[in-house]
PDB file of C-alpha atoms in Angstrom:
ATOM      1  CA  UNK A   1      19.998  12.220   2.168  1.00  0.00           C
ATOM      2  CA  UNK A   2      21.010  15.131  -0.069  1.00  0.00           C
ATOM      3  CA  UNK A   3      18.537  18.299  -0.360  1.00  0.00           C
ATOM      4  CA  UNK A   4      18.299  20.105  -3.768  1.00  0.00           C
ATOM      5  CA  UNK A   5      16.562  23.675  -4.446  1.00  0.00           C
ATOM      6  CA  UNK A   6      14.469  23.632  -7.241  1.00  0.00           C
ATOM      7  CA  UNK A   7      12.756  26.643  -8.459  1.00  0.00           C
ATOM      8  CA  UNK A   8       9.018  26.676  -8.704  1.00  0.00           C
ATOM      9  CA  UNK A   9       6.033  28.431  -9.907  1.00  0.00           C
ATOM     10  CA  UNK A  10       2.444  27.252  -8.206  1.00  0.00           C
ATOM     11  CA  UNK A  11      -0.527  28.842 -10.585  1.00  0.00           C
ATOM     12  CA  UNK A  12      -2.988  26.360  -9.021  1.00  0.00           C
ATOM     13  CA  UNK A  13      -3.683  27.634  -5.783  1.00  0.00           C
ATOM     14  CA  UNK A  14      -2.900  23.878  -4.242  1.00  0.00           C
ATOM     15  CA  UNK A  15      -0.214  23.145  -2.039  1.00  0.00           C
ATOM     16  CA  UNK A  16       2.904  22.721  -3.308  1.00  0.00           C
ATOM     17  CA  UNK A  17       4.500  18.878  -4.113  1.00  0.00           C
ATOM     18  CA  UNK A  18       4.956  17.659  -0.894  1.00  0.00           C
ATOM     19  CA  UNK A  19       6.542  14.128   1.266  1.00  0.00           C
ATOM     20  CA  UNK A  20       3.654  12.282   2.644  1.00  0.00           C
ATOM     21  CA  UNK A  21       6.177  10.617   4.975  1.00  0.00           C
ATOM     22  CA  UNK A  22       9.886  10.967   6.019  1.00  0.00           C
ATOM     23  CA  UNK A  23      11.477   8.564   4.551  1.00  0.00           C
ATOM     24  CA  UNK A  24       9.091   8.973   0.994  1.00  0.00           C
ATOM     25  CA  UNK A  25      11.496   9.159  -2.459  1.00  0.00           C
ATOM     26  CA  UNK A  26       8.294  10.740  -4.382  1.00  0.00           C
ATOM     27  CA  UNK A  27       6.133  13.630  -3.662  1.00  0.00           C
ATOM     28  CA  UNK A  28       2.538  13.913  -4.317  1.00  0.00           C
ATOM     29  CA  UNK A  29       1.338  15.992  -7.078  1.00  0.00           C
ATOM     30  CA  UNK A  30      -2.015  17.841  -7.559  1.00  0.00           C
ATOM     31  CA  UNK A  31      -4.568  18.200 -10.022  1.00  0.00           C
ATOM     32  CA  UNK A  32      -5.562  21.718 -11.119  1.00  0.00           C
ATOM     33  CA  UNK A  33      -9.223  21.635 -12.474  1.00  0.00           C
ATOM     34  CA  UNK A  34     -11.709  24.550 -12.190  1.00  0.00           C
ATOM     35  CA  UNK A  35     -14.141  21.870 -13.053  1.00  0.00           C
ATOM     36  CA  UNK A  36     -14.276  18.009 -11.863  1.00  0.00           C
ATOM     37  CA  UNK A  37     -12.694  15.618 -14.826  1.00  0.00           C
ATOM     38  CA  UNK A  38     -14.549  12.661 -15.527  1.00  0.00           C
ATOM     39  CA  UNK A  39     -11.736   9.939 -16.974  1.00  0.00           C
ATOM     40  CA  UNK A  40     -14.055   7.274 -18.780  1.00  0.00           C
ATOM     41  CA  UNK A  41     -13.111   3.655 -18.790  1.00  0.00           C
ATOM     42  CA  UNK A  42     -10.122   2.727 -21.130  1.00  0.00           C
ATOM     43  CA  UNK A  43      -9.919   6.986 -21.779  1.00  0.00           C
ATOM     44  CA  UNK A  44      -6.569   9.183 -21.201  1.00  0.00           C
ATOM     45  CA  UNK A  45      -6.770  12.732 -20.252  1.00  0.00           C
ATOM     46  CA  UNK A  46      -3.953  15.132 -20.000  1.00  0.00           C
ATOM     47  CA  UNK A  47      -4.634  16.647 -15.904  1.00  0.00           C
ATOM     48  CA  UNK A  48      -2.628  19.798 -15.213  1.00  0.00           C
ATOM     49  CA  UNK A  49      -1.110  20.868 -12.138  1.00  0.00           C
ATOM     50  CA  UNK A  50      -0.366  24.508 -12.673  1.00  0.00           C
ATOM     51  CA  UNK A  51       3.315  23.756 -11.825  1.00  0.00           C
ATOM     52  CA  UNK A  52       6.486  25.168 -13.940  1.00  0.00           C
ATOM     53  CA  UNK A  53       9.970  24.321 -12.453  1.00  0.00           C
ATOM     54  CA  UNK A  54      13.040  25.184 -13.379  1.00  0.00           C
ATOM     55  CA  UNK A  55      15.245  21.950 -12.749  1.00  0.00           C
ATOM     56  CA  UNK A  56      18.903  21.906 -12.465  1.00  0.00           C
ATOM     57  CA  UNK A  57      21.412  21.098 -15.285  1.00  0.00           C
ATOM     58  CA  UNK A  58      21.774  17.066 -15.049  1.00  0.00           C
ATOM     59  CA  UNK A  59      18.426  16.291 -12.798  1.00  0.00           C
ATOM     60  CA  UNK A  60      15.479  15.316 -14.680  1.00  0.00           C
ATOM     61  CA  UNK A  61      11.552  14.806 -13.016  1.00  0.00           C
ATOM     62  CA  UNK A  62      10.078  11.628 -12.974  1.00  0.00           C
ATOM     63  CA  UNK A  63       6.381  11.120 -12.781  1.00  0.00           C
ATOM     64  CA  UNK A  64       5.164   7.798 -11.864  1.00  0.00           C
ATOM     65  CA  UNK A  65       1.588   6.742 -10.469  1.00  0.00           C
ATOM     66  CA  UNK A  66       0.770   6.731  -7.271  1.00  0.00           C
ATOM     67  CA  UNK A  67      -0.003   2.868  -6.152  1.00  0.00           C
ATOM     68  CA  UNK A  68      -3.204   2.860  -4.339  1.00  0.00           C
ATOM     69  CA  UNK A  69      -5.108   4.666  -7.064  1.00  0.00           C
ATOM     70  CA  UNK A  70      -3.693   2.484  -9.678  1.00  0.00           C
ATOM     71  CA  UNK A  71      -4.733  -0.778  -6.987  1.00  0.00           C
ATOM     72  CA  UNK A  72      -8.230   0.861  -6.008  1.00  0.00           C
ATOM     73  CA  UNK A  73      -9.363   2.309  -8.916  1.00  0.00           C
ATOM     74  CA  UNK A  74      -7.111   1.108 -12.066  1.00  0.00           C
ATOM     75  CA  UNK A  75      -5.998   4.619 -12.536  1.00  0.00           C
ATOM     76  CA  UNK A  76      -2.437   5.372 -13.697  1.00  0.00           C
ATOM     77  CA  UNK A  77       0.015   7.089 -16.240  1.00  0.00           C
ATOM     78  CA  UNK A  78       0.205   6.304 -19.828  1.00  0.00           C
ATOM     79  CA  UNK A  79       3.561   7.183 -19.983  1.00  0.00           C
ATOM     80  CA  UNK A  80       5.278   6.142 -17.014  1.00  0.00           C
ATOM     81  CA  UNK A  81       7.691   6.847 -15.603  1.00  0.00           C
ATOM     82  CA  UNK A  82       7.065   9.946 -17.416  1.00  0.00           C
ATOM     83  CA  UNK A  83      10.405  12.575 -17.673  1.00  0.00           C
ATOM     84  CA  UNK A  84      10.298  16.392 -17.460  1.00  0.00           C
ATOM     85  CA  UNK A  85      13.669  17.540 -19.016  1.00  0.00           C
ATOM     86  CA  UNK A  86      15.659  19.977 -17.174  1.00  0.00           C
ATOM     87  CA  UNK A  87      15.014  22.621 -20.264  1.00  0.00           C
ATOM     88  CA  UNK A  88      11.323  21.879 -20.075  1.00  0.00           C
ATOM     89  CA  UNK A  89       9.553  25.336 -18.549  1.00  0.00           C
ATOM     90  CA  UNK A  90       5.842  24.671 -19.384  1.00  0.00           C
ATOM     91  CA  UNK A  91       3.091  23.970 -17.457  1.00  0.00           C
ATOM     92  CA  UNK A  92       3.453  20.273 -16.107  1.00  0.00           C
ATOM     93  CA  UNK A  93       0.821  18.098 -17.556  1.00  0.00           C
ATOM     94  CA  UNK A  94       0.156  14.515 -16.682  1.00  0.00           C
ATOM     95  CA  UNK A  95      -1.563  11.604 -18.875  1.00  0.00           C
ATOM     96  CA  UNK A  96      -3.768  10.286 -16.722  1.00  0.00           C
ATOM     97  CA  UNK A  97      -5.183   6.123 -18.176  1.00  0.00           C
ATOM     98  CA  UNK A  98      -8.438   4.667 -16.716  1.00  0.00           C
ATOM     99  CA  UNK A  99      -8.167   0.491 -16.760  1.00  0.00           C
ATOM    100  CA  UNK A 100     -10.828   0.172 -14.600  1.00  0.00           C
ATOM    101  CA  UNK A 101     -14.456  -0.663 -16.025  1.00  0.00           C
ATOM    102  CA  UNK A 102     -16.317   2.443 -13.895  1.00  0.00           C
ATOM    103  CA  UNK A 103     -15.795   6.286 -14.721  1.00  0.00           C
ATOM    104  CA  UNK A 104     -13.218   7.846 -12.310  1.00  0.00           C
ATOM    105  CA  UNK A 105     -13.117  11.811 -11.079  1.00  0.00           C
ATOM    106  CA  UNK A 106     -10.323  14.139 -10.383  1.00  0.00           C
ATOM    107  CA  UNK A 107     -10.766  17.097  -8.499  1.00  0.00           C
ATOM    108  CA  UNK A 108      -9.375  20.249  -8.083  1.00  0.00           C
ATOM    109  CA  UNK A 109      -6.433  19.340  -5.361  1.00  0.00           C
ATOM    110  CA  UNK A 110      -6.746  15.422  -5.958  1.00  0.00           C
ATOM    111  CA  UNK A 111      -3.372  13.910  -5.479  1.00  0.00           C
ATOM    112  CA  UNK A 112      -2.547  12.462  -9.299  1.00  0.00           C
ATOM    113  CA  UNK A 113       0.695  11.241  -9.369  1.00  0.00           C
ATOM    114  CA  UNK A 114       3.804  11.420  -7.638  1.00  0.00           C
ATOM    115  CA  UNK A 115       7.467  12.814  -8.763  1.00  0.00           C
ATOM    116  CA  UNK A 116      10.408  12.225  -8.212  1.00  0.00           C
ATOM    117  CA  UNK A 117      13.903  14.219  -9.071  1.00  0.00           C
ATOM    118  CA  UNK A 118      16.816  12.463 -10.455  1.00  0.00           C
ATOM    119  CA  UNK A 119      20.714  13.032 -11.642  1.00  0.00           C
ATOM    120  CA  UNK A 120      21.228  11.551 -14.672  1.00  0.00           C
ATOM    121  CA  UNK A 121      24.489  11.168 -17.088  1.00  0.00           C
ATOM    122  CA  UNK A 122      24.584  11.618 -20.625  1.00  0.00           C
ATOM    123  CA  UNK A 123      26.335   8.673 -22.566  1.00  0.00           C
ATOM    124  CA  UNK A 124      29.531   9.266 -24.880  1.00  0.00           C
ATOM    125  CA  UNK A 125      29.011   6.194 -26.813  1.00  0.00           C
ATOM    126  CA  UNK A 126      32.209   3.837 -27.385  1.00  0.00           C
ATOM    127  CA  UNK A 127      31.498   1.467 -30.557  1.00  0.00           C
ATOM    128  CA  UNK A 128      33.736  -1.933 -30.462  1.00  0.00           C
ATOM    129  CA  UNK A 129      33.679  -4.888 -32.293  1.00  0.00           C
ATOM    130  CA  UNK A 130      33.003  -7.001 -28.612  1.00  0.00           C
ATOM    131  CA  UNK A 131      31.649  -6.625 -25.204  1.00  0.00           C
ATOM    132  CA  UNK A 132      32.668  -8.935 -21.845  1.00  0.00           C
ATOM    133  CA  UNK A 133      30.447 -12.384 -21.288  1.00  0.00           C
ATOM    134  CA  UNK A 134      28.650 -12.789 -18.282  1.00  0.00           C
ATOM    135  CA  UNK A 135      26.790 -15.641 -16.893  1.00  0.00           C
ATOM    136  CA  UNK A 136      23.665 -14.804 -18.106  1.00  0.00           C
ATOM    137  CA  UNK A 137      24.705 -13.661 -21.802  1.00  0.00           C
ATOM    138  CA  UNK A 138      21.499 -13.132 -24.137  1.00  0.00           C
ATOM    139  CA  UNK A 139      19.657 -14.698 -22.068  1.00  0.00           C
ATOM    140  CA  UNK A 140      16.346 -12.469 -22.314  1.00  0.00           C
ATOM    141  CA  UNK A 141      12.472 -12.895 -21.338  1.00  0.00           C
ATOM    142  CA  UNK A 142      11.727 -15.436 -19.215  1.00  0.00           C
ATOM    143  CA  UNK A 143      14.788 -17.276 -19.182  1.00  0.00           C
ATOM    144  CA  UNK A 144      15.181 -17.772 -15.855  1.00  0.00           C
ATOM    145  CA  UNK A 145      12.070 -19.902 -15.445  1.00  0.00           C
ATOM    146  CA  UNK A 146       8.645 -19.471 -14.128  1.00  0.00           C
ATOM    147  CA  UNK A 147       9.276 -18.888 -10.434  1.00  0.00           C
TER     148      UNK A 147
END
């Protein structure tokens, strides 16, 4: 497993993004709220976190929802996996969705979301008049069957 340093800036107080277990690819984020926000059925609310980072060149910062909140309570992301760009320096902000049919609360120090940090490429694009065949060709939606 590779480690990366990436530098941080915590204005929330909370404890820092962290591995709930060893072998974990995402770390849990926290809410920063001076007062408890009430998500409404079917609303989206932007939840800060009071976290800057300064990512490497080539890594970007995926946020994704964390699955038992999204199973329990039919909270999630509106936008996810959500990317922070490596240029990005603001304050990290995540959309926060509601599907469930009862108001949910976030509290100062709830765990939101998770991230994860990834290397990416950037694509030099090489237009041609054909690409190789495969077995599955165009084959798109569904066309494997129902199973």
């Amino acid at each position: 497993m590779d480690r990366l340093k990436v530098k941080i800036i915590n204005n929330s107080g909370n404890a820092l993004p962290s591995y709930e277990t060893p072998s974990a690819a995402g770390m849990d984020v926290r809410a920063f709220t001076k007062e408890p926000i009430i998500v409404q059925p079917m609303q989206r609310v932007l939840v800060p976190t009071g976290l800057r980072v300064q990512l490497p060149q080539g890594y970007e910062m995926q946020i994704r929802p964390r699955s038992g909140m999204a199973l329990k309570h039919g909270i999630t992301l509106a936008n996810s996996p959500g990317t922070v760009d490596a240029d990005y320096r603001g304050d990290i902000g995540i959309i926060v969705i509601n599907l469930s049919d009862k108001p949910f609360v976030i509290n100062d120090g709830d765990r939101i979301c998770q991230m994860v940090i990834k290397q990416y490429s950037h694509v030099e694009w090489e237009l041609v008049d054909r690409i190789n065949e495969t077995v599955r060709g165009d084959g798109a939606f569904g066309h494997t069957g129902i199973e």
